[in-house]
Amino acid sequence: DALDATTELTIEAWIRLDANANLTIANKGGNYGFFVSDQNNLRFYSNQTGNDYFSGTGIFAIGRLYHVAVTHNGGSLRLYIDGQLVRSITRDLVLQPNSDTLEIGTGYGVVDELAIYKRALTAAEILAIYNSSSDGKCGPPTITTDTLPRGEVGQSYSATLKADLREHAILLKAD
């Protein structure tokens, strides 16, 4: 299953709580879970150990948008809120793949732009995603154009418009 990481993992999303109650960000049943508890704790668990890891109580304001992330690199577990590391512990988890359904966004709130990676994103990558805000993970495109020479009425010219979207390039030709 593409959602089953075994040694490295990142789960990140934008969340908004509607009440001081549970909000499941991502839960893969017998493998892992990432959620906000009814005590306003950010929690990650793995069924390998059954342990919960907390960032603290009372940290989320109702109705405010937050970026949250958890990473595991095979030796440490890190929790982030709004691009900032809030807790790091040494933990060597071995996540257990399974055929359970991925549960997203159940409870009292909203989960947006959820992403699950089979690698641990760096602190710089987590911060960059948070800083991108409403631009999304790719950020705004960079657009460059050719300068056309001054011409006469009735002449035809062509130019290339290139939009670099970091992952893709779009080439448009105008005649």
Short mmCIF file of N, CA and C in Angstrom, two decimals, residues 24-110:
data_model
loop_
_atom_site.label_atom_id
_atom_site.label_comp_id
_atom_site.label_asym_id
_atom_site.label_seq_id
_atom_site.Cartn_x
_atom_site.Cartn_y
_atom_site.Cartn_z
N THR A 24 -9.18 13.87 13.88
CA THR A 24 -8.24 12.95 13.27
C THR A 24 -7.66 13.62 12.03
N ILE A 25 -6.34 13.75 12.01
CA ILE A 25 -5.66 14.30 10.84
C ILE A 25 -5.45 13.17 9.84
N ALA A 26 -4.83 12.08 10.27
CA ALA A 26 -4.63 10.89 9.45
C ALA A 26 -4.50 9.69 10.37
N ASN A 27 -5.24 8.64 10.07
CA ASN A 27 -5.19 7.43 10.89
C ASN A 27 -5.18 6.22 9.96
N LYS A 28 -4.11 5.45 10.02
CA LYS A 28 -3.97 4.25 9.19
C LYS A 28 -4.14 3.01 10.06
N GLY A 29 -5.17 3.04 10.89
CA GLY A 29 -5.55 1.88 11.70
C GLY A 29 -4.41 1.29 12.50
N GLY A 30 -4.01 0.07 12.15
CA GLY A 30 -2.98 -0.64 12.89
C GLY A 30 -1.58 -0.17 12.65
N ASN A 31 -1.37 0.88 11.84
CA ASN A 31 -0.01 1.34 11.55
C ASN A 31 0.33 2.62 12.30
N TYR A 32 -0.41 3.72 12.06
CA TYR A 32 -0.09 4.99 12.70
C TYR A 32 -1.32 5.87 12.76
N GLY A 33 -1.25 6.89 13.63
CA GLY A 33 -2.32 7.87 13.74
C GLY A 33 -1.74 9.22 14.13
N PHE A 34 -2.32 10.29 13.61
CA PHE A 34 -1.89 11.66 13.88
C PHE A 34 -3.16 12.45 14.11
N PHE A 35 -3.32 13.05 15.29
CA PHE A 35 -4.59 13.71 15.60
C PHE A 35 -4.42 14.74 16.70
N VAL A 36 -5.46 15.55 16.88
CA VAL A 36 -5.56 16.46 18.02
C VAL A 36 -6.57 15.83 18.96
N SER A 37 -6.19 15.68 20.22
CA SER A 37 -7.08 15.03 21.20
C SER A 37 -8.09 16.03 21.75
N ASP A 38 -9.06 15.51 22.49
CA ASP A 38 -10.06 16.38 23.12
C ASP A 38 -9.45 17.23 24.22
N GLN A 39 -8.20 16.95 24.60
CA GLN A 39 -7.48 17.76 25.58
C GLN A 39 -6.57 18.78 24.89
N ASN A 40 -6.78 18.95 23.57
CA ASN A 40 -6.06 19.94 22.79
C ASN A 40 -4.56 19.62 22.66
N ASN A 41 -4.24 18.32 22.63
CA ASN A 41 -2.87 17.84 22.42
C ASN A 41 -2.70 17.38 20.99
N LEU A 42 -1.55 17.68 20.41
CA LEU A 42 -1.19 17.10 19.12
C LEU A 42 -0.54 15.76 19.42
N ARG A 43 -1.06 14.68 18.83
CA ARG A 43 -0.59 13.34 19.16
C ARG A 43 -0.24 12.55 17.91
N PHE A 44 0.79 11.72 18.03
CA PHE A 44 1.13 10.72 17.03
C PHE A 44 1.27 9.40 17.75
N TYR A 45 0.78 8.34 17.15
CA TYR A 45 0.99 7.02 17.74
C TYR A 45 1.35 6.01 16.67
N SER A 46 2.03 4.99 17.10
CA SER A 46 2.29 3.82 16.27
C SER A 46 1.82 2.62 17.05
N ASN A 47 1.13 1.72 16.40
CA ASN A 47 0.66 0.53 17.11
C ASN A 47 1.77 -0.44 17.45
N GLN A 48 2.99 -0.16 16.98
CA GLN A 48 4.12 -1.00 17.36
C GLN A 48 4.32 -0.93 18.87
N THR A 49 4.19 0.28 19.42
CA THR A 49 4.43 0.46 20.85
C THR A 49 3.17 0.85 21.60
N GLY A 50 2.18 1.39 20.89
CA GLY A 50 0.97 1.86 21.55
C GLY A 50 1.17 3.17 22.30
N ASN A 51 2.34 3.79 22.17
CA ASN A 51 2.64 5.02 22.89
C ASN A 51 2.08 6.24 22.18
N ASP A 52 1.71 7.24 22.96
CA ASP A 52 1.33 8.54 22.45
C ASP A 52 2.47 9.51 22.71
N TYR A 53 2.64 10.46 21.81
CA TYR A 53 3.67 11.48 21.98
C TYR A 53 2.97 12.82 21.90
N PHE A 54 3.17 13.68 22.90
CA PHE A 54 2.40 14.91 23.03
C PHE A 54 3.25 16.13 22.76
N SER A 55 2.60 17.20 22.30
CA SER A 55 3.30 18.48 22.16
C SER A 55 2.96 19.41 23.32
N GLY A 56 1.88 19.18 24.00
CA GLY A 56 1.47 20.02 25.11
C GLY A 56 -0.03 20.25 25.07
N THR A 57 -0.58 20.81 26.12
CA THR A 57 -2.03 21.00 26.18
C THR A 57 -2.40 22.44 25.87
N GLY A 58 -3.61 22.62 25.39
CA GLY A 58 -4.16 23.95 25.18
C GLY A 58 -3.44 24.81 24.16
N ILE A 59 -2.89 24.19 23.11
CA ILE A 59 -2.07 24.96 22.18
C ILE A 59 -2.83 25.46 20.95
N PHE A 60 -4.01 24.92 20.68
CA PHE A 60 -4.76 25.29 19.48
C PHE A 60 -5.95 26.18 19.83
N ALA A 61 -6.05 27.34 19.18
CA ALA A 61 -7.20 28.21 19.35
C ALA A 61 -8.29 27.74 18.38
N ILE A 62 -9.53 27.77 18.85
CA ILE A 62 -10.67 27.38 18.01
C ILE A 62 -10.80 28.37 16.85
N GLY A 63 -10.98 27.83 15.62
CA GLY A 63 -11.22 28.65 14.45
C GLY A 63 -9.99 29.17 13.75
N ARG A 64 -8.80 28.95 14.29
CA ARG A 64 -7.55 29.42 13.66
C ARG A 64 -6.94 28.30 12.84
N LEU A 65 -6.34 28.66 11.71
CA LEU A 65 -5.68 27.68 10.84
C LEU A 65 -4.24 27.47 11.32
N TYR A 66 -3.82 26.20 11.42
CA TYR A 66 -2.47 25.83 11.83
C TYR A 66 -1.89 24.84 10.82
N HIS A 67 -0.59 24.89 10.64
CA HIS A 67 0.10 23.85 9.88
C HIS A 67 0.73 22.91 10.90
N VAL A 68 0.48 21.61 10.77
CA VAL A 68 1.03 20.62 11.70
C VAL A 68 1.76 19.55 10.90
N ALA A 69 2.79 19.00 11.51
CA ALA A 69 3.55 17.94 10.85
C ALA A 69 4.18 17.03 11.90
N VAL A 70 4.35 15.78 11.51
CA VAL A 70 5.11 14.83 12.30
C VAL A 70 6.08 14.14 11.35
N THR A 71 7.33 13.97 11.79
CA THR A 71 8.31 13.24 10.98
C THR A 71 8.95 12.15 11.83
N HIS A 72 9.29 11.06 11.17
CA HIS A 72 10.06 9.99 11.81
C HIS A 72 11.12 9.56 10.82
N ASN A 73 12.38 9.59 11.24
CA ASN A 73 13.48 9.27 10.33
C ASN A 73 14.16 7.96 10.66
N GLY A 74 13.53 7.13 11.43
CA GLY A 74 14.13 5.85 11.81
C GLY A 74 14.82 5.92 13.17
N GLY A 75 15.09 7.12 13.67
CA GLY A 75 15.74 7.25 14.97
C GLY A 75 15.13 8.31 15.85
N SER A 76 14.40 9.25 15.26
CA SER A 76 13.76 10.28 16.08
C SER A 76 12.39 10.64 15.52
N LEU A 77 11.56 11.09 16.42
CA LEU A 77 10.20 11.49 16.11
C LEU A 77 10.10 12.98 16.42
N ARG A 78 9.58 13.78 15.47
CA ARG A 78 9.50 15.23 15.65
C ARG A 78 8.09 15.72 15.33
N LEU A 79 7.58 16.62 16.18
CA LEU A 79 6.30 17.26 15.97
C LEU A 79 6.52 18.75 15.69
N TYR A 80 5.81 19.28 14.68
CA TYR A 80 5.93 20.69 14.29
C TYR A 80 4.55 21.34 14.29
N ILE A 81 4.52 22.60 14.71
CA ILE A 81 3.31 23.42 14.59
C ILE A 81 3.75 24.74 13.97
N ASP A 82 3.09 25.13 12.89
CA ASP A 82 3.39 26.37 12.17
C ASP A 82 4.88 26.49 11.84
N GLY A 83 5.46 25.40 11.36
CA GLY A 83 6.83 25.40 10.90
C GLY A 83 7.88 25.30 11.99
N GLN A 84 7.46 25.29 13.25
CA GLN A 84 8.40 25.26 14.37
C GLN A 84 8.38 23.90 15.07
N LEU A 85 9.56 23.40 15.36
CA LEU A 85 9.67 22.14 16.11
C LEU A 85 9.17 22.37 17.53
N VAL A 86 8.19 21.56 17.96
CA VAL A 86 7.66 21.71 19.32
C VAL A 86 8.04 20.53 20.22
N ARG A 87 8.44 19.43 19.63
CA ARG A 87 8.85 18.28 20.45
C ARG A 87 9.67 17.34 19.59
N SER A 88 10.73 16.82 20.15
CA SER A 88 11.56 15.83 19.48
C SER A 88 11.97 14.79 20.51
N ILE A 89 11.80 13.52 20.16
CA ILE A 89 12.24 12.45 21.04
C ILE A 89 12.98 11.40 20.21
N THR A 90 13.90 10.72 20.87
CA THR A 90 14.60 9.62 20.23
C THR A 90 13.69 8.40 20.29
N ARG A 91 13.36 7.89 19.11
CA ARG A 91 12.46 6.74 19.06
C ARG A 91 12.70 6.02 17.75
N ASP A 92 12.96 4.74 17.82
CA ASP A 92 13.15 3.93 16.62
C ASP A 92 11.91 3.09 16.39
N LEU A 93 10.98 3.65 15.64
CA LEU A 93 9.73 2.94 15.35
C LEU A 93 9.88 2.12 14.08
N VAL A 94 9.28 0.97 14.06
CA VAL A 94 9.14 0.20 12.83
C VAL A 94 7.64 0.15 12.56
N LEU A 95 7.21 0.92 11.58
CA LEU A 95 5.79 0.98 11.27
C LEU A 95 5.37 -0.29 10.55
N GLN A 96 4.16 -0.73 10.84
CA GLN A 96 3.67 -2.01 10.31
C GLN A 96 2.66 -1.79 9.19
N PRO A 97 3.01 -2.09 7.94
CA PRO A 97 2.05 -1.96 6.84
C PRO A 97 0.82 -2.82 7.08
N ASN A 98 -0.33 -2.33 6.59
CA ASN A 98 -1.57 -3.09 6.72
C ASN A 98 -2.54 -2.67 5.62
N SER A 99 -3.66 -3.32 5.57
CA SER A 99 -4.65 -3.01 4.54
C SER A 99 -5.77 -2.13 5.07
N ASP A 100 -5.59 -1.52 6.25
CA ASP A 100 -6.62 -0.66 6.82
C ASP A 100 -6.84 0.57 5.95
N THR A 101 -8.05 1.09 6.00
CA THR A 101 -8.41 2.30 5.28
C THR A 101 -7.79 3.51 5.96
N LEU A 102 -7.36 4.49 5.17
CA LEU A 102 -6.84 5.73 5.73
C LEU A 102 -8.01 6.63 6.09
N GLU A 103 -8.07 7.02 7.36
CA GLU A 103 -9.12 7.90 7.87
C GLU A 103 -8.55 9.32 7.91
N ILE A 104 -9.27 10.28 7.32
CA ILE A 104 -8.80 11.67 7.26
C ILE A 104 -9.91 12.61 7.72
N GLY A 105 -9.57 13.52 8.62
CA GLY A 105 -10.45 14.64 8.95
C GLY A 105 -11.73 14.31 9.67
N THR A 106 -11.77 13.25 10.45
CA THR A 106 -12.98 12.97 11.22
C THR A 106 -12.89 13.70 12.56
N GLY A 107 -14.00 14.16 13.04
CA GLY A 107 -14.03 14.86 14.31
C GLY A 107 -14.52 16.28 14.13
N TYR A 108 -14.05 17.17 14.98
CA TYR A 108 -14.55 18.54 15.04
C TYR A 108 -13.53 19.53 14.48
N GLY A 109 -13.51 19.66 13.16
CA GLY A 109 -12.60 20.58 12.53
C GLY A 109 -12.40 20.24 11.07
N VAL A 110 -11.37 20.85 10.49
CA VAL A 110 -11.09 20.72 9.07
C VAL A 110 -9.64 20.31 8.89
#
